[in-house]
PDB file of C-alpha atoms and ligand atoms in Angstrom:
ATOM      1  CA  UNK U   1      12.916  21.132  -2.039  1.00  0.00           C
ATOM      2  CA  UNK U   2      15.552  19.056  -3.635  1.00  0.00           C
ATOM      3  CA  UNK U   3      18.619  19.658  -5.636  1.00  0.00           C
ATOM      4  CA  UNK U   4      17.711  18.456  -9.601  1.00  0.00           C
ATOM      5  CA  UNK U   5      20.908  16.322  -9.256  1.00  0.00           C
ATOM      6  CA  UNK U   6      20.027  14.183  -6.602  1.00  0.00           C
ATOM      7  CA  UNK U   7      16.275  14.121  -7.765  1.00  0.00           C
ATOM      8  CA  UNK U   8      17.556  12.328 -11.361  1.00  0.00           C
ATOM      9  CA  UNK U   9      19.840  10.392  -9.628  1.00  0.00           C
ATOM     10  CA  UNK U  10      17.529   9.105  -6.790  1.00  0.00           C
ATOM     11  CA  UNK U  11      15.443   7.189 -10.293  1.00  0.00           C
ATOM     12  CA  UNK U  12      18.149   5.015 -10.583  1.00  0.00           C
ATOM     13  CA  UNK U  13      18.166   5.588 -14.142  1.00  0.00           C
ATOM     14  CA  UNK U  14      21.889   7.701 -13.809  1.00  0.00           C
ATOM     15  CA  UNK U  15      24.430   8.092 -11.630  1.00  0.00           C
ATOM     16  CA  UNK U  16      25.351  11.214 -10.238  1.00  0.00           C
ATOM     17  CA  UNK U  17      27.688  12.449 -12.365  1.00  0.00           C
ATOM     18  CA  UNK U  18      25.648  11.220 -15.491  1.00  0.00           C
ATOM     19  CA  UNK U  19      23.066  13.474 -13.809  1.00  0.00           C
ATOM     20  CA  UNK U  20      25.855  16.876 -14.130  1.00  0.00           C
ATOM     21  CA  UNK U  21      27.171  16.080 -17.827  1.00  0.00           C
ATOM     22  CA  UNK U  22      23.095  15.690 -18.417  1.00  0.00           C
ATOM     23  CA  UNK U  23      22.326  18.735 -16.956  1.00  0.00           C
ATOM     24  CA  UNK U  24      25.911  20.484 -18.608  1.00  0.00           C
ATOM     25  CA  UNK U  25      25.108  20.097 -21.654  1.00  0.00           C
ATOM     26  CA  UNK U  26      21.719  21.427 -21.423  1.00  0.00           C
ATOM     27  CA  UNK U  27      19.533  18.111 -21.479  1.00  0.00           C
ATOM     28  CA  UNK U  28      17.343  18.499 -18.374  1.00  0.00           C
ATOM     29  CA  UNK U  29      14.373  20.414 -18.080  1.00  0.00           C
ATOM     30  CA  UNK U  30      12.699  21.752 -15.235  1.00  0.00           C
ATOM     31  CA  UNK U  31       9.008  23.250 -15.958  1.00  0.00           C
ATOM     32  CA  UNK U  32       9.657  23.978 -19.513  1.00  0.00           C
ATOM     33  CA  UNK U  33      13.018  25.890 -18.301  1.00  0.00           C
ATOM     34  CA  UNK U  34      16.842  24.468 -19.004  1.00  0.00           C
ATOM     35  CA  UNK U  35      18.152  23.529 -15.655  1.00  0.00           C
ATOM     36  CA  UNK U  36      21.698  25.603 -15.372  1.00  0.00           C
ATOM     37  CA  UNK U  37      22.938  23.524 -12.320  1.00  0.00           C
ATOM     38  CA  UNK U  38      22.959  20.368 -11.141  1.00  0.00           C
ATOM     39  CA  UNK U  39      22.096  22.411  -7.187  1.00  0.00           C
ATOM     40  CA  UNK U  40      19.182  24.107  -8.609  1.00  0.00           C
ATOM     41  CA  UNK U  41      16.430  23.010  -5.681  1.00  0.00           C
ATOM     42  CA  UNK U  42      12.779  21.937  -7.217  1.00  0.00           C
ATOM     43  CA  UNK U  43       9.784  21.033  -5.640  1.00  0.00           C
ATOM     44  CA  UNK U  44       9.788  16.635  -6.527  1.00  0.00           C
ATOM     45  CA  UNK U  45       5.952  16.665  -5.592  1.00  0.00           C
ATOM     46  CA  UNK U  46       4.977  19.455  -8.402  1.00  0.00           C
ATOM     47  CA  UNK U  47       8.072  19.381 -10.636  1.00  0.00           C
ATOM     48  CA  UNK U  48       7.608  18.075 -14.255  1.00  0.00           C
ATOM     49  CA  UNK U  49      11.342  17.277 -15.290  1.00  0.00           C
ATOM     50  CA  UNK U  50      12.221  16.041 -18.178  1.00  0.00           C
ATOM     51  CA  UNK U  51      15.139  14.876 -19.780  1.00  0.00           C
ATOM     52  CA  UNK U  52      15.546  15.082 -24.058  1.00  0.00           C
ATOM     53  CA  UNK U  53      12.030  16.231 -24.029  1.00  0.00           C
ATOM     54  CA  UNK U  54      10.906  12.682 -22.322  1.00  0.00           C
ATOM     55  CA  UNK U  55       9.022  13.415 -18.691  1.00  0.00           C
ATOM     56  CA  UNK U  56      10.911  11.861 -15.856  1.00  0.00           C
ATOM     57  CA  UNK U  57       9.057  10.739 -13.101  1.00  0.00           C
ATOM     58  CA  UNK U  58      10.768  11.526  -9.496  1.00  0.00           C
ATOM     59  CA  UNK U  59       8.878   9.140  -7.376  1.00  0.00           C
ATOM     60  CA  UNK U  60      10.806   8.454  -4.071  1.00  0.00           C
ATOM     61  CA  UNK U  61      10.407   4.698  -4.704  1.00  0.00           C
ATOM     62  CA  UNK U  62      11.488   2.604  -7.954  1.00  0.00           C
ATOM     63  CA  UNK U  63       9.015   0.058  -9.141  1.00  0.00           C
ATOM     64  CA  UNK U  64      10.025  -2.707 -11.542  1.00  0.00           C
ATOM     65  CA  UNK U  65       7.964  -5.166 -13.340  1.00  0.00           C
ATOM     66  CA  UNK U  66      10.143  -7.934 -13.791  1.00  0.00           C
ATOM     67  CA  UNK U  67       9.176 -11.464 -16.012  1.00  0.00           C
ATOM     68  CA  UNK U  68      11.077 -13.688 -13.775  1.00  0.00           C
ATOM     69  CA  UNK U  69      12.575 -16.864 -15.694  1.00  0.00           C
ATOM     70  CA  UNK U  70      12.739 -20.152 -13.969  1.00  0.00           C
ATOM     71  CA  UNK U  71      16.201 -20.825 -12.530  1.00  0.00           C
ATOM     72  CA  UNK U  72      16.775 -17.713 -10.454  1.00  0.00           C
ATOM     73  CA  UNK U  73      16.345 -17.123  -7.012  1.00  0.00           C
ATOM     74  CA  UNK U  74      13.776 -14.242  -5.570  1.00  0.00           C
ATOM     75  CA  UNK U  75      16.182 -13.131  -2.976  1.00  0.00           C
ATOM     76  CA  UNK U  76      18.569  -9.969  -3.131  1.00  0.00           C
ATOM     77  CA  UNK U  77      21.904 -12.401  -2.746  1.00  0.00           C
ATOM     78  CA  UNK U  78      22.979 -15.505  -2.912  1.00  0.00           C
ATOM     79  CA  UNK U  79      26.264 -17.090  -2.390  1.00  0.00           C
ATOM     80  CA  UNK U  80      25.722 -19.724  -4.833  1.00  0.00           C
ATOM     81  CA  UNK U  81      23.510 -19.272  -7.252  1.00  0.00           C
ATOM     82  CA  UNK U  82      22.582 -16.279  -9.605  1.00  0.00           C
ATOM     83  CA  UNK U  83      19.027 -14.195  -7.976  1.00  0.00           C
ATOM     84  CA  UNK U  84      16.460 -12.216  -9.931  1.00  0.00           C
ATOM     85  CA  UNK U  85      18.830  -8.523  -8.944  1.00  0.00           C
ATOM     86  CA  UNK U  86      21.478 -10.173 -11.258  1.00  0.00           C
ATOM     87  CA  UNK U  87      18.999  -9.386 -14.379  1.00  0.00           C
ATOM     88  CA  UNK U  88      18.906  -5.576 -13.506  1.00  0.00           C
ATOM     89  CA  UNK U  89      21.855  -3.183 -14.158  1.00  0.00           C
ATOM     90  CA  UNK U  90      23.886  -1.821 -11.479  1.00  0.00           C
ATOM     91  CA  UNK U  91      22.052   1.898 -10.893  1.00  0.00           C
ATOM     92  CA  UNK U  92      19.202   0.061  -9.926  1.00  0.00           C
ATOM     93  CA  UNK U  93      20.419  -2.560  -7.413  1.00  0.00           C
ATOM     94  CA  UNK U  94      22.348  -0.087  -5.376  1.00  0.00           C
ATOM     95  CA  UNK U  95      19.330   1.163  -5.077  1.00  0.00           C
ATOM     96  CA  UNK U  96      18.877  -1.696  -2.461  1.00  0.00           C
ATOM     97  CA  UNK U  97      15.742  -3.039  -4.596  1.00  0.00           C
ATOM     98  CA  UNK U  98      14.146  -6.546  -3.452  1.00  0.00           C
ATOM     99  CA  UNK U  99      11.271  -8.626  -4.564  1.00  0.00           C
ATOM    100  CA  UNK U 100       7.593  -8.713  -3.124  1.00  0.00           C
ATOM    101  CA  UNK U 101       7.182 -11.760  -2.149  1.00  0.00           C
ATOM    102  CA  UNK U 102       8.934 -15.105  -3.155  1.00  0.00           C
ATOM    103  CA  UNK U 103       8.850 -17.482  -6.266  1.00  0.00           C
ATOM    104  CA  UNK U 104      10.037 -20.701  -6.596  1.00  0.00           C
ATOM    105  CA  UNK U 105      13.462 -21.304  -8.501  1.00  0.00           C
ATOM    106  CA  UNK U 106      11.381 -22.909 -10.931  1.00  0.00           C
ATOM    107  CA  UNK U 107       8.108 -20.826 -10.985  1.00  0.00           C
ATOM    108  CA  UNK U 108       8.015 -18.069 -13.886  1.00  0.00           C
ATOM    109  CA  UNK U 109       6.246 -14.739 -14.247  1.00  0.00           C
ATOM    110  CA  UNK U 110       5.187 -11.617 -12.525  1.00  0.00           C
ATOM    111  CA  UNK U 111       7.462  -9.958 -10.131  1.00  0.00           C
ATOM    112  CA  UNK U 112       7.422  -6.885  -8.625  1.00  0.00           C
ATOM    113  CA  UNK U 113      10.843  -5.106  -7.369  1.00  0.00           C
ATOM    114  CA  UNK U 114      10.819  -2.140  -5.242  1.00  0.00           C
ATOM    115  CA  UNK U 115      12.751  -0.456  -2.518  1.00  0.00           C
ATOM    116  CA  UNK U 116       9.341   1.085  -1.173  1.00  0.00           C
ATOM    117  CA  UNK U 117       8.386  -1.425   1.958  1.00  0.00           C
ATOM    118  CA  UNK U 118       5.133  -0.005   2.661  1.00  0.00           C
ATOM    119  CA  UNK U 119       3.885  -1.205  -0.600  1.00  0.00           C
ATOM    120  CA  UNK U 120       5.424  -4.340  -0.165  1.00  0.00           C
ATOM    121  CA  UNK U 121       3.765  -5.014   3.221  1.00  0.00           C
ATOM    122  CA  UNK U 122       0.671  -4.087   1.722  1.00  0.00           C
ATOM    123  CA  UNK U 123       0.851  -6.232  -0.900  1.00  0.00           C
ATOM    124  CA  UNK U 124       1.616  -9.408   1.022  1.00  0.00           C
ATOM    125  CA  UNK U 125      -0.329  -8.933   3.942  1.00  0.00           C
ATOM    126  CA  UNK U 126      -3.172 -11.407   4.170  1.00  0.00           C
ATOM    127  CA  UNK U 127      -5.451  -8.886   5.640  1.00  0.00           C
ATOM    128  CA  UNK U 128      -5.106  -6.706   2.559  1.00  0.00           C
ATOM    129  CA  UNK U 129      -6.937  -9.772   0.194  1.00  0.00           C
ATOM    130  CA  UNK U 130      -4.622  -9.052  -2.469  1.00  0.00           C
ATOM    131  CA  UNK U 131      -5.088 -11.929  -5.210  1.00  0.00           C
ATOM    132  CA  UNK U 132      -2.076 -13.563  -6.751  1.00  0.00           C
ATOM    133  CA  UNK U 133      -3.070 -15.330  -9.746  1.00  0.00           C
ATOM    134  CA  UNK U 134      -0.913 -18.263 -10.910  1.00  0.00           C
ATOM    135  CA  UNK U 135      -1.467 -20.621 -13.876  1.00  0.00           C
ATOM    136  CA  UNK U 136      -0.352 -24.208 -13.139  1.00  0.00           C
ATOM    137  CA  UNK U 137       0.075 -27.092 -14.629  1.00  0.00           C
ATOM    138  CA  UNK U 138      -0.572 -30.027 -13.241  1.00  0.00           C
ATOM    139  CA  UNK U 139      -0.192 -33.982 -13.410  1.00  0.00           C
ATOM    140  CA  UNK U 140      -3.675 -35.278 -13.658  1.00  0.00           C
ATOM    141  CA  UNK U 141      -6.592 -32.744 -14.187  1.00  0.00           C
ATOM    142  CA  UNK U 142      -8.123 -30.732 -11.472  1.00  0.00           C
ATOM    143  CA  UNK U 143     -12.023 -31.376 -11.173  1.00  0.00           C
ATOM    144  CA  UNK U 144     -14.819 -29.796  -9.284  1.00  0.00           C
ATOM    145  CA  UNK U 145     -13.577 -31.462  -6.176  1.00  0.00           C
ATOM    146  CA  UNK U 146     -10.844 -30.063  -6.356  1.00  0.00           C
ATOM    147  CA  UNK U 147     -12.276 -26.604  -6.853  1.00  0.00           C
ATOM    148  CA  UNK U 148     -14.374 -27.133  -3.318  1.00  0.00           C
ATOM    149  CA  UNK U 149     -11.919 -28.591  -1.520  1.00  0.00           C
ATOM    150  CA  UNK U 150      -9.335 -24.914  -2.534  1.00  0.00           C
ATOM    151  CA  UNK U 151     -12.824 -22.989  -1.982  1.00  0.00           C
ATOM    152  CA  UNK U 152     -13.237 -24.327   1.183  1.00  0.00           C
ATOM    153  CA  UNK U 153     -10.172 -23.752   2.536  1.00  0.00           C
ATOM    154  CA  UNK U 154      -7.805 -26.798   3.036  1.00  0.00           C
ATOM    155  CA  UNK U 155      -5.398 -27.806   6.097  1.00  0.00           C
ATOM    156  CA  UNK U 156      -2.248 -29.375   4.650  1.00  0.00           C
ATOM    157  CA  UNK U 157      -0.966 -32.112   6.239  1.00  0.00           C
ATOM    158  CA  UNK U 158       1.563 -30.452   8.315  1.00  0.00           C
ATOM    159  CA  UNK U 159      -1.309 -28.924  10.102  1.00  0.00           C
ATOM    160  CA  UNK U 160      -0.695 -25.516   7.373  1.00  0.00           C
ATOM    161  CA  UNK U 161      -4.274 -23.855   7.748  1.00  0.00           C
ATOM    162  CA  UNK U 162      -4.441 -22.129   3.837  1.00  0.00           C
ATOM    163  CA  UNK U 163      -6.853 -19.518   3.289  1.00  0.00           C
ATOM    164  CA  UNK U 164     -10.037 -20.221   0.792  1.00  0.00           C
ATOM    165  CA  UNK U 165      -8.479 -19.693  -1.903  1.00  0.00           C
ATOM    166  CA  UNK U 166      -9.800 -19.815  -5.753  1.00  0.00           C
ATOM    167  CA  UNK U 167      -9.374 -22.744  -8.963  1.00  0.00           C
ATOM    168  CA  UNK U 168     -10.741 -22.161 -12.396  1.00  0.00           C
ATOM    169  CA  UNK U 169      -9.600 -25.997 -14.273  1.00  0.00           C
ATOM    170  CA  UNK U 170      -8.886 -24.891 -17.955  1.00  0.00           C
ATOM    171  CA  UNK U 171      -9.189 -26.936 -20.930  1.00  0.00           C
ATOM    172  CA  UNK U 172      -9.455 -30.768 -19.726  1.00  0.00           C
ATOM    173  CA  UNK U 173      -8.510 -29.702 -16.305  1.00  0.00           C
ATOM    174  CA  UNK U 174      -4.392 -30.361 -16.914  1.00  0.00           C
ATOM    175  CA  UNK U 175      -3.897 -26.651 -16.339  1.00  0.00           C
ATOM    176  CA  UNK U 176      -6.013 -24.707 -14.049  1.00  0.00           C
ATOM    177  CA  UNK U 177      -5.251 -20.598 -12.371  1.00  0.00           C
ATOM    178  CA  UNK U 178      -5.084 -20.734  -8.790  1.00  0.00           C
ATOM    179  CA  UNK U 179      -5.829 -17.677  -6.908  1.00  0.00           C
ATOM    180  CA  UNK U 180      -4.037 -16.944  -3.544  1.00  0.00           C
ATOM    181  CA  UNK U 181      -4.923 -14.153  -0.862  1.00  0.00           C
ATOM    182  CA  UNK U 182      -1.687 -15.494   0.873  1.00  0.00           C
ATOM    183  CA  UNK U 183       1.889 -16.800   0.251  1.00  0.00           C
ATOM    184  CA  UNK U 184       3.373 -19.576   2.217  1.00  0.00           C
ATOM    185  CA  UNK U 185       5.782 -21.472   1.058  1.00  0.00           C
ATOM    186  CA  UNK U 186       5.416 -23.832  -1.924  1.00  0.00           C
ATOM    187  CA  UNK U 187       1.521 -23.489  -1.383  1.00  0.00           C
ATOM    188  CA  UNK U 188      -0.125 -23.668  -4.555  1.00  0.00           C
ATOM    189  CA  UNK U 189       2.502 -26.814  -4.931  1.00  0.00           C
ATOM    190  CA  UNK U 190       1.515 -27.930  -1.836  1.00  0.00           C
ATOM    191  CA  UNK U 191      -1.969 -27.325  -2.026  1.00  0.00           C
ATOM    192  CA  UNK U 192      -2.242 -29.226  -5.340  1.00  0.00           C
ATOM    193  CA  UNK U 193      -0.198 -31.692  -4.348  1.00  0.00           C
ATOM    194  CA  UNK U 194      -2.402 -32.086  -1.692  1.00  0.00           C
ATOM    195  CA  UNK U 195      -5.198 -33.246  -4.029  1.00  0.00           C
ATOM    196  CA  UNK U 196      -3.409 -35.604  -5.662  1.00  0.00           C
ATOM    197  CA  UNK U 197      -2.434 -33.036  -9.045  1.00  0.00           C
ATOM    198  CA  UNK U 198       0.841 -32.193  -8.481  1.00  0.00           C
ATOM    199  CA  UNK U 199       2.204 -29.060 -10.000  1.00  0.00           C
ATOM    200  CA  UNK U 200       3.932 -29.638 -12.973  1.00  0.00           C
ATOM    201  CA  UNK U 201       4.693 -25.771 -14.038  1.00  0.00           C
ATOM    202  CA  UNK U 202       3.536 -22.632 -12.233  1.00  0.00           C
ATOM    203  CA  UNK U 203       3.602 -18.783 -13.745  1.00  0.00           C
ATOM    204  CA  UNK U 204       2.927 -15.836 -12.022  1.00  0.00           C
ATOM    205  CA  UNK U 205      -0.177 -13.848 -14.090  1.00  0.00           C
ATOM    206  CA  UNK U 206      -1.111 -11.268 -11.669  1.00  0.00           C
ATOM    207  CA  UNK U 207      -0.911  -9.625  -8.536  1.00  0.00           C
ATOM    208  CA  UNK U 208      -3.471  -7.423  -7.161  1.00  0.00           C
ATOM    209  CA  UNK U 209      -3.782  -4.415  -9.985  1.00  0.00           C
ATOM    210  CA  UNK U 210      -0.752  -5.333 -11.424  1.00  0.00           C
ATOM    211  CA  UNK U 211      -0.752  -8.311 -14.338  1.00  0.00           C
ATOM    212  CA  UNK U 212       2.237  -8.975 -16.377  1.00  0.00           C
ATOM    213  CA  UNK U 213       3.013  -7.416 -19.028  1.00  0.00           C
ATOM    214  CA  UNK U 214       2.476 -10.044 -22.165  1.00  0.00           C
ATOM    215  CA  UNK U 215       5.531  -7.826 -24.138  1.00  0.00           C
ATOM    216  CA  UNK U 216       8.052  -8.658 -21.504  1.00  0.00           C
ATOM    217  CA  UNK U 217       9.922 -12.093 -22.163  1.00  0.00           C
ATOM    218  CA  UNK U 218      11.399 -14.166 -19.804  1.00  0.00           C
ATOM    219  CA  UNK U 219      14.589 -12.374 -17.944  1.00  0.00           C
ATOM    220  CA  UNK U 220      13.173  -9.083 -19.297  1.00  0.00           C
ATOM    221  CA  UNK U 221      11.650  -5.808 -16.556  1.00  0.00           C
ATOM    222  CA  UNK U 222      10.437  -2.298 -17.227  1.00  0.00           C
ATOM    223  CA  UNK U 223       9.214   0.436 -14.980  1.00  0.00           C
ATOM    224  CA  UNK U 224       5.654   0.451 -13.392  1.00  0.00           C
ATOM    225  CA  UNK U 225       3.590   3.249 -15.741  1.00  0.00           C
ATOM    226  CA  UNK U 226       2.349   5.996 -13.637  1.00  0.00           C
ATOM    227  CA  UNK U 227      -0.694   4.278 -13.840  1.00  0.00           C
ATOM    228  CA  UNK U 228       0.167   1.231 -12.435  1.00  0.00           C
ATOM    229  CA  UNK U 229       2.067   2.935  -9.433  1.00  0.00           C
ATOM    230  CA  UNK U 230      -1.888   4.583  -9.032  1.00  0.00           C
ATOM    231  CA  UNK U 231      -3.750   1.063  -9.141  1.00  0.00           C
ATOM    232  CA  UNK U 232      -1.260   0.035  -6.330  1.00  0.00           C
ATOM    233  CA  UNK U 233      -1.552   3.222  -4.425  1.00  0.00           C
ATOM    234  CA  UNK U 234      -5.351   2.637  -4.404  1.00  0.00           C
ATOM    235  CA  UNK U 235      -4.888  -0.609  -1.974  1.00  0.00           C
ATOM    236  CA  UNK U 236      -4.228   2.025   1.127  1.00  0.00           C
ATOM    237  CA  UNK U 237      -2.250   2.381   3.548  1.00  0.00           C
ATOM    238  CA  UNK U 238      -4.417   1.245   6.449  1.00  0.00           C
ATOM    239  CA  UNK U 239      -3.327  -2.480   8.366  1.00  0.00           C
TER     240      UNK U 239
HETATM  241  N1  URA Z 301       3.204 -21.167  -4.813  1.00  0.00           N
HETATM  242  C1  URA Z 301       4.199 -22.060  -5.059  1.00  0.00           C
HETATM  243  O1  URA Z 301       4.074 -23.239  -4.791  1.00  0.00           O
HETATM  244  N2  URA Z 301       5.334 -21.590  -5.617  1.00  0.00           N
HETATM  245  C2  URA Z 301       5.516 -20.313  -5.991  1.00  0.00           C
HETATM  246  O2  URA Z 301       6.558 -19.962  -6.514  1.00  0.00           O
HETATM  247  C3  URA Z 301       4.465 -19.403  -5.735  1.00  0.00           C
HETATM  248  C4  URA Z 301       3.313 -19.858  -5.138  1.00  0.00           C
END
């Protein structure tokens, strides 16, 4: 059981005391009942809370689709230069979030933000064949030899051993989706550069269950639906 206090609080969505002058003046409901104290202890696995009448969802873990805009790092800090966290408000980065996986300064698109680590090993984790889907354009256009050689499986010339992964060339071939089971660093860049096509823009579409949402511009985020937070559940908890 948890106090309702630290169960609002723990979304992110208000601090603490916002939680008390919430609950005060009669906002927060717990089961259909007015919660009288910000102490009262409910059960967060069965509870339905809701706050003006609007359900409140008291997940453990925070989940944020975010449409990253090119120019920001995917890290938590930087000394220098502005990161993705800058774009959320306060309640939610001291809620220690950080992104799954890395894009490029310059890539757009889907990101994911949590502070739930299981989910974001499963996610990355090669083993778990979790497709990343990534729309790129490209110098050139990207042919059917191109699509066997990604298919195939290519070895960069570093000596980088990349996964098959998948190319669908749209249009005249000048844009193209890659799909990736895997994420080293740079490598659809690398991998089309590779091939003589280098990248010219790349955009996150998808990842896994999880595609971006097409209402969310550039800079802008929004909580994971409950159904979402399912789909992702689904991929399991097992290596
Ligand atoms: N591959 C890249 O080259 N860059 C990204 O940002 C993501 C995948």
């Amino acid at each position: 059981m948890e106090r309702a206090d630290k169960l609002l609080a723990a979304t992110g969505r208000w601090s603490r005391r916002e939680v008390k002058e919430l609950i005060r003046q009669g906002r927060v409901q717990a089961d259909g009942c007015s919660v009288a104290r910000p102490e009262e202890k409910l059960d967060p696995e069965t509870v339905c809370l809701t706050v003006d009448g609007g359900v409140v969802d008291c997940s453990p873990y925070v989940y944020v689709m975010l449409h990253k805009p090119a120019g920001l790092l995917s890290a938590t800090e930087d000394r220098d230069q502005p990161t993705v966290l800058d774009l959320l408000p306060e309640e939610l980065r001291r809620r220690g979030l950080f992104p799954v996986g890395r894009l490029d300064k310059d890539t757009t698109g889907l990101l994911l933000l949590t502070d739930d680590g299981g989910l974001a090993h499963r996610l990355l984790s090669p083993k778990k064949h979790v497709d990343k889907v990534y729309l790129a354009e490209v110098e050139g256009r990207v042919d059917q030899d191109d699509v066997r050689a990604l298919e195939a499986g290519m070895v960069l010339g570093d000596g980088l051993h990349c996964l098959p992964a998948g190319l669908e060339p749209l249009g005249n071939g000048s844009s193209c989706l890659v799909t990736l089971r895997e994420g080293k660093y740079h490598q659809v860049k690398r991998m089309l550069a590779a091939r003589g096509k280098p990248v010219i823009l790349l955009h996150r579409l998808s990842m896994g269950p999880l595609t971006l949402d097409g209402e969310l511009k550039p800079g802008k985020w929004r909580f994971l639906t409950r159904q979402e937070r399912t789909e992702l559940r689904g991929l399991g908890t097992t290596t």
